[in-house]
mmCIF file of C-alpha atoms and ligand atoms in Angstrom:
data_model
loop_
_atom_site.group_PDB
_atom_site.id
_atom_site.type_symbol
_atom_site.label_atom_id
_atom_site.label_comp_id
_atom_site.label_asym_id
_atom_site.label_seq_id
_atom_site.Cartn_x
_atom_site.Cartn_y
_atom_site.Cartn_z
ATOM 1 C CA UNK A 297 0.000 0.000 0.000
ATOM 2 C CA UNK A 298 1.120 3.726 -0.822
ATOM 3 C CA UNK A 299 1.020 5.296 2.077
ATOM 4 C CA UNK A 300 0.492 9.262 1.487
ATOM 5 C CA UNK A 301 3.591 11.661 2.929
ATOM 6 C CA UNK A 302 1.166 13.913 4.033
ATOM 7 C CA UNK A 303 -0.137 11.317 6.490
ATOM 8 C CA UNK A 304 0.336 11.856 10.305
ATOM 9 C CA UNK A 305 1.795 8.613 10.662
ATOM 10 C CA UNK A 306 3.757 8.054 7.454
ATOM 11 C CA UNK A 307 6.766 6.863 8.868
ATOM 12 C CA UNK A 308 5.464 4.309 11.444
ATOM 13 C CA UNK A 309 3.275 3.278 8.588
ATOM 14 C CA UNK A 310 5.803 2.803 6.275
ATOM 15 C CA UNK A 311 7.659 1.064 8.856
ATOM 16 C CA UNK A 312 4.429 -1.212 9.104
ATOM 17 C CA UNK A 313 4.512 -1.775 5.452
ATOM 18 C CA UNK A 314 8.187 -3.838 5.286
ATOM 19 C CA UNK A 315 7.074 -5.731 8.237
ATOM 20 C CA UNK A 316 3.940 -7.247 5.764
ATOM 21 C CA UNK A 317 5.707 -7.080 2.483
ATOM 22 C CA UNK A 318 8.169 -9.155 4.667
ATOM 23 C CA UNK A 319 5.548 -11.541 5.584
ATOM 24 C CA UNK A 320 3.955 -11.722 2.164
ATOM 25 C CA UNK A 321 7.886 -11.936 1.375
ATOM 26 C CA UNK A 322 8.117 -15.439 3.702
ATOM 27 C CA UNK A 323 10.846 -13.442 5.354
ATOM 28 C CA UNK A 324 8.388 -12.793 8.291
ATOM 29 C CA UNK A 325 6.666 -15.216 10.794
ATOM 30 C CA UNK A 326 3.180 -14.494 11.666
ATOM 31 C CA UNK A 327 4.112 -14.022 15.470
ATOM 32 C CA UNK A 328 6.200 -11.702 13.921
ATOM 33 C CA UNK A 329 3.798 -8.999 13.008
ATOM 34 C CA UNK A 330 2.282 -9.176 16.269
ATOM 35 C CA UNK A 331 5.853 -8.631 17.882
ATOM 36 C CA UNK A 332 6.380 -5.319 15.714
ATOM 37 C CA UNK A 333 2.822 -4.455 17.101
ATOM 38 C CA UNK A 334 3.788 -4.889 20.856
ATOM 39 C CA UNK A 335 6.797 -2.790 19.531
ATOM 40 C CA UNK A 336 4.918 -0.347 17.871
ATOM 41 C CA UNK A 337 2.751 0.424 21.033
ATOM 42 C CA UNK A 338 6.326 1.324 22.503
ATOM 43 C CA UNK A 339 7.340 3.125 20.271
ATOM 44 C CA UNK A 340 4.127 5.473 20.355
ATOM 45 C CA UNK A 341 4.873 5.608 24.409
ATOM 46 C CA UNK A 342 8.213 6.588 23.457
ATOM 47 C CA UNK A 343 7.390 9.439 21.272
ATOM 48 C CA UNK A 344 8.810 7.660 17.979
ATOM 49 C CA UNK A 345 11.851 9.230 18.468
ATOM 50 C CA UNK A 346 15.550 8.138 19.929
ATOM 51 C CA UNK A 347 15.724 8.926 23.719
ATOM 52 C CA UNK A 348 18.836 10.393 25.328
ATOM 53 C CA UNK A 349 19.755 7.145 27.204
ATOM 54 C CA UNK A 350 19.008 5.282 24.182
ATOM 55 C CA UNK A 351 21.572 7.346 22.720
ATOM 56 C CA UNK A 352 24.113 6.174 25.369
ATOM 57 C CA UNK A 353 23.469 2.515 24.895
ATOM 58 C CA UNK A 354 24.496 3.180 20.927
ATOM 59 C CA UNK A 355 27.857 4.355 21.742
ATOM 60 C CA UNK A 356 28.491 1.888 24.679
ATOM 61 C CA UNK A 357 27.224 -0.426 22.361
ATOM 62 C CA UNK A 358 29.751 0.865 19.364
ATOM 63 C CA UNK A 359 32.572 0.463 21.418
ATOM 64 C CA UNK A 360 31.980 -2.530 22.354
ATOM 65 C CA UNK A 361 31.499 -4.328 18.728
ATOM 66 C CA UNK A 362 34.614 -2.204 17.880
ATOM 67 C CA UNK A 363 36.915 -4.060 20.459
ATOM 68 C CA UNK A 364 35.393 -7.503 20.586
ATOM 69 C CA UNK A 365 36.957 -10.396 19.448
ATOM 70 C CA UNK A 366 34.410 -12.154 17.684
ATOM 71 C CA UNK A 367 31.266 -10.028 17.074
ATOM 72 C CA UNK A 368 27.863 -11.508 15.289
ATOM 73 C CA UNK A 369 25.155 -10.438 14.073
ATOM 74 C CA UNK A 370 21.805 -12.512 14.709
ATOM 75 C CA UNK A 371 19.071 -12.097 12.438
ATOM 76 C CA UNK A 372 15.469 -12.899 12.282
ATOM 77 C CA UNK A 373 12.879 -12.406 9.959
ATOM 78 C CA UNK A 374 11.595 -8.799 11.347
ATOM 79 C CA UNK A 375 15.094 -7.467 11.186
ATOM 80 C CA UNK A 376 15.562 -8.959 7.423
ATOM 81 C CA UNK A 377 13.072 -7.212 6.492
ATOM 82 C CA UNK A 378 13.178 -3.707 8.164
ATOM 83 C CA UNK A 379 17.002 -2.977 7.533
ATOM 84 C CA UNK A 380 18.676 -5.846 5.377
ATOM 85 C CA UNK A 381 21.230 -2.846 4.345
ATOM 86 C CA UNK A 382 22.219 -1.493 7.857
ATOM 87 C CA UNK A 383 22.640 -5.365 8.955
ATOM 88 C CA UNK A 384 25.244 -5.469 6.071
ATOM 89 C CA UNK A 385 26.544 -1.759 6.706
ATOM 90 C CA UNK A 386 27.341 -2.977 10.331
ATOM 91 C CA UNK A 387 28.692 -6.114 9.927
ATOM 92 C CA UNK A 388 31.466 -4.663 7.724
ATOM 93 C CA UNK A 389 32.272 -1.276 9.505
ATOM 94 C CA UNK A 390 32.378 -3.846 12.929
ATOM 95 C CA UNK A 391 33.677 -7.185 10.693
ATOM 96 C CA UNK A 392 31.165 -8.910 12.624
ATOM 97 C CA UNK A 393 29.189 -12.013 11.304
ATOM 98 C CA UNK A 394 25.674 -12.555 10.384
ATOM 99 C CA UNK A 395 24.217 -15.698 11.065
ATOM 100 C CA UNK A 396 20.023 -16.351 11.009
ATOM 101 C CA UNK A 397 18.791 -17.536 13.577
ATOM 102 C CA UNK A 398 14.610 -18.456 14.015
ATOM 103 C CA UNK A 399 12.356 -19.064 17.128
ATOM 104 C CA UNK A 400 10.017 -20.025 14.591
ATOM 105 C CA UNK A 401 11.858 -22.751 12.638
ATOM 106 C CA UNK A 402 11.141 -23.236 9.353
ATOM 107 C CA UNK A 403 14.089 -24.099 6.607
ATOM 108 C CA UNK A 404 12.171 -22.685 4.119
ATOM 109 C CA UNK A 405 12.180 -19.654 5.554
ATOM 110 C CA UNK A 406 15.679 -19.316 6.697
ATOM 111 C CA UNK A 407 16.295 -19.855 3.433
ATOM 112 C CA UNK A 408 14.585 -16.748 1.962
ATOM 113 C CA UNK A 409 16.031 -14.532 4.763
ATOM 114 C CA UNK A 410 19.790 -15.433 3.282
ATOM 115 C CA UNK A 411 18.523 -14.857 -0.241
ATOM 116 C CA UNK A 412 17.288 -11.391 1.032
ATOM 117 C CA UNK A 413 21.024 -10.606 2.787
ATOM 118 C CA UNK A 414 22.401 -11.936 -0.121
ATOM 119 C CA UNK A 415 19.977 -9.876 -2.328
ATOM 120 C CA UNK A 416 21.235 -6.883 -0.508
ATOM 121 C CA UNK A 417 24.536 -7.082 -0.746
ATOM 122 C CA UNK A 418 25.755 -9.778 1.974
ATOM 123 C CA UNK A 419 28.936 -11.955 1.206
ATOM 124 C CA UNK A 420 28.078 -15.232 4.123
ATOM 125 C CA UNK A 421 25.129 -15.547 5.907
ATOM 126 C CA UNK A 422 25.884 -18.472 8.596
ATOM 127 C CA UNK A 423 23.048 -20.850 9.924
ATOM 128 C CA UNK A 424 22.221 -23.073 7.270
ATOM 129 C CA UNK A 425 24.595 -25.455 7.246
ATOM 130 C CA UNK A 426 23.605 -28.609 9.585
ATOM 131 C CA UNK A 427 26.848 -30.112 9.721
ATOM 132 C CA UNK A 428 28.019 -26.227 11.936
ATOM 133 C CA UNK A 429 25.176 -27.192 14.094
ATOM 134 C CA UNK A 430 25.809 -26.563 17.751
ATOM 135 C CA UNK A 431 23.506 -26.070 21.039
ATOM 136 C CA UNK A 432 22.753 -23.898 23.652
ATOM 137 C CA UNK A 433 22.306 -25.347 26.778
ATOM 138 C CA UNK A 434 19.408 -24.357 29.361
ATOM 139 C CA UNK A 435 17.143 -23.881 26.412
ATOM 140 C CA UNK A 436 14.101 -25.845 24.359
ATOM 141 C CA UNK A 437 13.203 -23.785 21.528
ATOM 142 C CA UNK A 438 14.612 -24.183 17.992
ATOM 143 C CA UNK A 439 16.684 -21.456 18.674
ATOM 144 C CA UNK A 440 18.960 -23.466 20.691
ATOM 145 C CA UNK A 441 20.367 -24.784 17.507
ATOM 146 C CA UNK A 442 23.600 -22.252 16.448
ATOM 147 C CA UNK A 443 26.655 -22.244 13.919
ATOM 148 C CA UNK A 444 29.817 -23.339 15.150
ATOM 149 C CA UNK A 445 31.520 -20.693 13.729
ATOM 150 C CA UNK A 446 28.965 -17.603 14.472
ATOM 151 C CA UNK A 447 27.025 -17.378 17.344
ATOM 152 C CA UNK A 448 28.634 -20.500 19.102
ATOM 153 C CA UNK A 449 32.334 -18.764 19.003
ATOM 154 C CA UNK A 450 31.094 -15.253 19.494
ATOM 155 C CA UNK A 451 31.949 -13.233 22.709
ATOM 156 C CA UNK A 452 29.295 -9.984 21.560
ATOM 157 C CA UNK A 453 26.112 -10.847 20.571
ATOM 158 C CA UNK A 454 23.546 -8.259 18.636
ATOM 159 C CA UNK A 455 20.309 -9.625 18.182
ATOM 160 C CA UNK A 456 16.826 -8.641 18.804
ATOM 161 C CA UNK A 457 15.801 -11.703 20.990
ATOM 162 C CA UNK A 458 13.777 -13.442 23.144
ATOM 163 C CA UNK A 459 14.391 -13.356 26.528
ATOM 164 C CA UNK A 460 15.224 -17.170 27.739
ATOM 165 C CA UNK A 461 17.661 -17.196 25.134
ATOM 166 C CA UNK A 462 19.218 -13.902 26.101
ATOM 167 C CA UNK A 463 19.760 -15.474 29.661
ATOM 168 C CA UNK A 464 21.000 -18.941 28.341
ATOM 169 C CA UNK A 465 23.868 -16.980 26.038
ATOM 170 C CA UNK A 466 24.604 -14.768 28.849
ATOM 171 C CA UNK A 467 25.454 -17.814 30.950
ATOM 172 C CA UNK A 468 27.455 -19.375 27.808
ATOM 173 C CA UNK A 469 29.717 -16.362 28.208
ATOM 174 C CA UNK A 470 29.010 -13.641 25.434
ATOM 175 C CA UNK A 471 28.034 -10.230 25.988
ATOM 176 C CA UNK A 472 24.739 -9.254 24.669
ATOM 177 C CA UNK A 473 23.771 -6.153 22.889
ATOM 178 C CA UNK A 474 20.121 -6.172 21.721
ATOM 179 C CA UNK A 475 17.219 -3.210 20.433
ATOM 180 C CA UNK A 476 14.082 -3.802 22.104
ATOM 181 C CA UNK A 477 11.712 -0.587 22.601
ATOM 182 C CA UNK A 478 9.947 -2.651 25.356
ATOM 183 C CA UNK A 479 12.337 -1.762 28.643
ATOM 184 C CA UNK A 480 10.541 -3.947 31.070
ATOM 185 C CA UNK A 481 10.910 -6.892 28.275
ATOM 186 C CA UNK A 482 13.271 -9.874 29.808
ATOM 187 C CA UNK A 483 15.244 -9.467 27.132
ATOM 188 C CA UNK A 484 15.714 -5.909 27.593
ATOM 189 C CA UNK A 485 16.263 -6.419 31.431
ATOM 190 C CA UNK A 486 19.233 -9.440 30.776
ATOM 191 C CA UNK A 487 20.723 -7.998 28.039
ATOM 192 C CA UNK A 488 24.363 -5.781 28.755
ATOM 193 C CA UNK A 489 23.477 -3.085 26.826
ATOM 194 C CA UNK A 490 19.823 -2.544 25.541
ATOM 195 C CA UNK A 491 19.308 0.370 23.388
ATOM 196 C CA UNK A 492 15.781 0.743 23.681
ATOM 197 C CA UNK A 493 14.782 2.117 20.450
ATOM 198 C CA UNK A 494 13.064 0.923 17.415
ATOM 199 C CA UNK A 495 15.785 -0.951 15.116
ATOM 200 C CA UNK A 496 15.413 1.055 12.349
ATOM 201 C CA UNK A 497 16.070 3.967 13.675
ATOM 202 C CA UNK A 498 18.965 2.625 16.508
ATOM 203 C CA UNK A 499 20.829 0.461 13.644
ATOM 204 C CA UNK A 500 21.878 3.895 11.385
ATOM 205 C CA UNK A 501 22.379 5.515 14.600
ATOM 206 C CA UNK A 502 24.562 2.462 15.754
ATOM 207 C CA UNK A 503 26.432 2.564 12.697
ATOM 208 C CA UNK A 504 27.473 5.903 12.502
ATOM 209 C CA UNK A 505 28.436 5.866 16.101
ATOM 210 C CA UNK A 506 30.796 2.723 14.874
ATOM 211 C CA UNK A 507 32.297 4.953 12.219
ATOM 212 C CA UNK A 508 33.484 7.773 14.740
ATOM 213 C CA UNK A 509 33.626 5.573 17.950
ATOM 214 C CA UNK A 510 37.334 5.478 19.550
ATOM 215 C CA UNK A 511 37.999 1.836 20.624
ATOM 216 C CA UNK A 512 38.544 3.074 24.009
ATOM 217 C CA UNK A 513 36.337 1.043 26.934
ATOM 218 C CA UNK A 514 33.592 3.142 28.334
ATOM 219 C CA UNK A 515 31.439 2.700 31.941
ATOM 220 C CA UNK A 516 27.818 1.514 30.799
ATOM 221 C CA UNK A 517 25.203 0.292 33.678
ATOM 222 C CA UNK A 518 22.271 -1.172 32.129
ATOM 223 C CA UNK A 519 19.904 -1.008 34.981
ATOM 224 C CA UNK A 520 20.560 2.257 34.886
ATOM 225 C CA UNK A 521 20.427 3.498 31.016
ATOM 226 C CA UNK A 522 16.745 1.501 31.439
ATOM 227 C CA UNK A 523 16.030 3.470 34.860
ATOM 228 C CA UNK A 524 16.059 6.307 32.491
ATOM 229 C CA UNK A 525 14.732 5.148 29.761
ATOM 230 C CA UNK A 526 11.555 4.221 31.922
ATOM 231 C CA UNK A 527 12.017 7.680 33.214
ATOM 232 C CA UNK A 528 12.121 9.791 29.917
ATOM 233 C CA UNK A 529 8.644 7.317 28.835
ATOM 234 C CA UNK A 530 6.994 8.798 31.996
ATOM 235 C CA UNK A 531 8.247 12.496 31.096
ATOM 236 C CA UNK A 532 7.178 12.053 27.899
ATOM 237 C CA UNK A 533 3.510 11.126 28.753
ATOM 238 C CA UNK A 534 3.523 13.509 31.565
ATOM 239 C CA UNK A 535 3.854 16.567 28.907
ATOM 240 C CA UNK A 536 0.975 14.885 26.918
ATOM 241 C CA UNK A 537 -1.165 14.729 29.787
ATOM 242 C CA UNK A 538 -0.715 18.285 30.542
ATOM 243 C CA UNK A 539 -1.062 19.047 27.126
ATOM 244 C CA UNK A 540 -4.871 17.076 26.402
HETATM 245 P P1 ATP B 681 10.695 -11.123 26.396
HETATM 246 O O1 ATP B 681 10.508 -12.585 26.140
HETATM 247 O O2 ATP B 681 12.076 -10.628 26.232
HETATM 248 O O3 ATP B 681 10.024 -10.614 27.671
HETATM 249 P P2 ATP B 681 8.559 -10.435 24.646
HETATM 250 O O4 ATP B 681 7.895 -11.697 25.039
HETATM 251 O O5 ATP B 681 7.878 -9.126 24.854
HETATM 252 O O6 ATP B 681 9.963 -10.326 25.254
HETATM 253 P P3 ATP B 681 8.166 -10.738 21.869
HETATM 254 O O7 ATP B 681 6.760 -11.054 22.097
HETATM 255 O O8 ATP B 681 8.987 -11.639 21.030
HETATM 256 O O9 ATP B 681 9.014 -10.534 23.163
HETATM 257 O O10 ATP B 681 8.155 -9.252 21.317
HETATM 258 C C1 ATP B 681 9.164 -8.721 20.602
HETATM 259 C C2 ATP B 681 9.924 -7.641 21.311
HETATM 260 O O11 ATP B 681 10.604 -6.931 20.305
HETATM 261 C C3 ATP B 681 9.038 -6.634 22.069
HETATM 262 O O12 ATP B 681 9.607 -6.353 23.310
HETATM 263 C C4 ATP B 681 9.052 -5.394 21.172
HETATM 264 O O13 ATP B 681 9.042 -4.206 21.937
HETATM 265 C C5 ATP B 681 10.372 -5.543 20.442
HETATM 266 N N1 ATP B 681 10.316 -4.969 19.087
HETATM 267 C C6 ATP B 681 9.405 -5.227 18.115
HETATM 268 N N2 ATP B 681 9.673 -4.523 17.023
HETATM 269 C C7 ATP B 681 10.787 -3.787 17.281
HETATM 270 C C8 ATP B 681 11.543 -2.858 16.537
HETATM 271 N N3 ATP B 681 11.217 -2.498 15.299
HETATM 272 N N4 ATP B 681 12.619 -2.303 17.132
HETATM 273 C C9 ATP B 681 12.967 -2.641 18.392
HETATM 274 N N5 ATP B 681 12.279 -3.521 19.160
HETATM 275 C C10 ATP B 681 11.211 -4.089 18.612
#
């Protein structure tokens, strides 16, 4: 659908739009649009913008993909289709990997989502091949299954997630970066550094913060970034109260 530029919510819209062409795609699970929706109604509580401590999370977040070891990228179907470029754009600027990863398993599917990367411009997408196949331990869903040489050898993780698994790779060791515009999310409350902003909008910021980010370590408290995170939502709804 065309959405009109002169409508008040052209950009969320818009934004709505790749999520279903991404389901009409394949690329996107059905629990997927209703995911984006729980994100969307976060987003509107946000003020569809990128808050100050979100902006904090990017650059502790740039840092630390600049001086990691072995960074990958995790991709599901929602990403793929929101921001298959910035995925790419960030995996090179950070040389991280990209490997797919699905709570809702279906090889068919997978498959499209590396056609997509590869469509837009990505050189190896890992998590196909079933001889890499490794698992997670502490955890039942398909998900548990990862690549031997992505996600399984990684030490910094950036994935939007679910939360169980966020806990389960926390305990295997990595350090997890994830977007989630939910702050009270498990995922968002496990995670090292959640940059609670919608991905599209976080992953150019992220990747321009990569391009001028010194490698130099920098103090980041997550409790705290989401303390204010929860903080700037209430300010934000405050001013529209006073304002109806
Ligand atoms: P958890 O298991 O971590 O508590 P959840 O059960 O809320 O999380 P899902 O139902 O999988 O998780 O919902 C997806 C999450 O992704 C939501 O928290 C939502 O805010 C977030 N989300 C959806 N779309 C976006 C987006 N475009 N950018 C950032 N976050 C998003």
């Amino acid at each position: 659908m065309k959405i009109p530029k002169s409508h008040p919510r052209f950009v969320s819209l818009n934004i709505r739009e790749k999520i279903v062409s991404g389901y009409n795609n394949g690329l996107v699970a059905k629990e997927g649009l209703l995911a984006h929706g729980r994100g969307e109604a976060f987003d509107y509580l946000i003020g569809e913008r990128t808050m100050r401590s979100a902006r904090t999370a990017i650059n502790a977040a740039a840092v630390t993909l600049l001086t990691a070891k072995n960074s990958v990228i995790s991709v599901n179907g929602n990403i793929a289709a929101l921001c298959p470029k910035e995925i790419i754009q960030l995996a090179k600027i950070t040389k991280s990997k990209i490997e797919v990863n699905l709570f809702y398993h279906n090889e068919d599917r997978k498959k499209k989502i590396v056609k997509h990367l590869k469509n837009a411009g990505a050189k190896q997408v890992l998590g196909t091949n079933p001889r890499s196949n490794r698992k997670i331990i502490g955890i039942d869903s398909p998900r548990r299954i990862i690549d031997k040489d992505g996600i399984f050898a990684a030490d910094v993780l950036i994935p939007l997630e679910d939360g169980d698994r966020t806990q389960a790779l926390k305990n295997a060791g990595k350090t997890i970066i994830t977007f989630d515009l939910n702050p009270l999310s498990r995922t968002a409350q496990t995670a090292d550094i959640t940059i609670v902003d919608n991905v599209i909008r976080g992953m150019r910021l992220l990747i321009s913060a990569c391009k001028k980010a010194k490698t130099k370590k920098v103090s980041f408290n997550n409790r705290k970034a989401l303390a204010s995170a929860i903080s700037e939502i209430k300010n934000n709804l405050k001013r529209r109260a006073t304002l109806a």
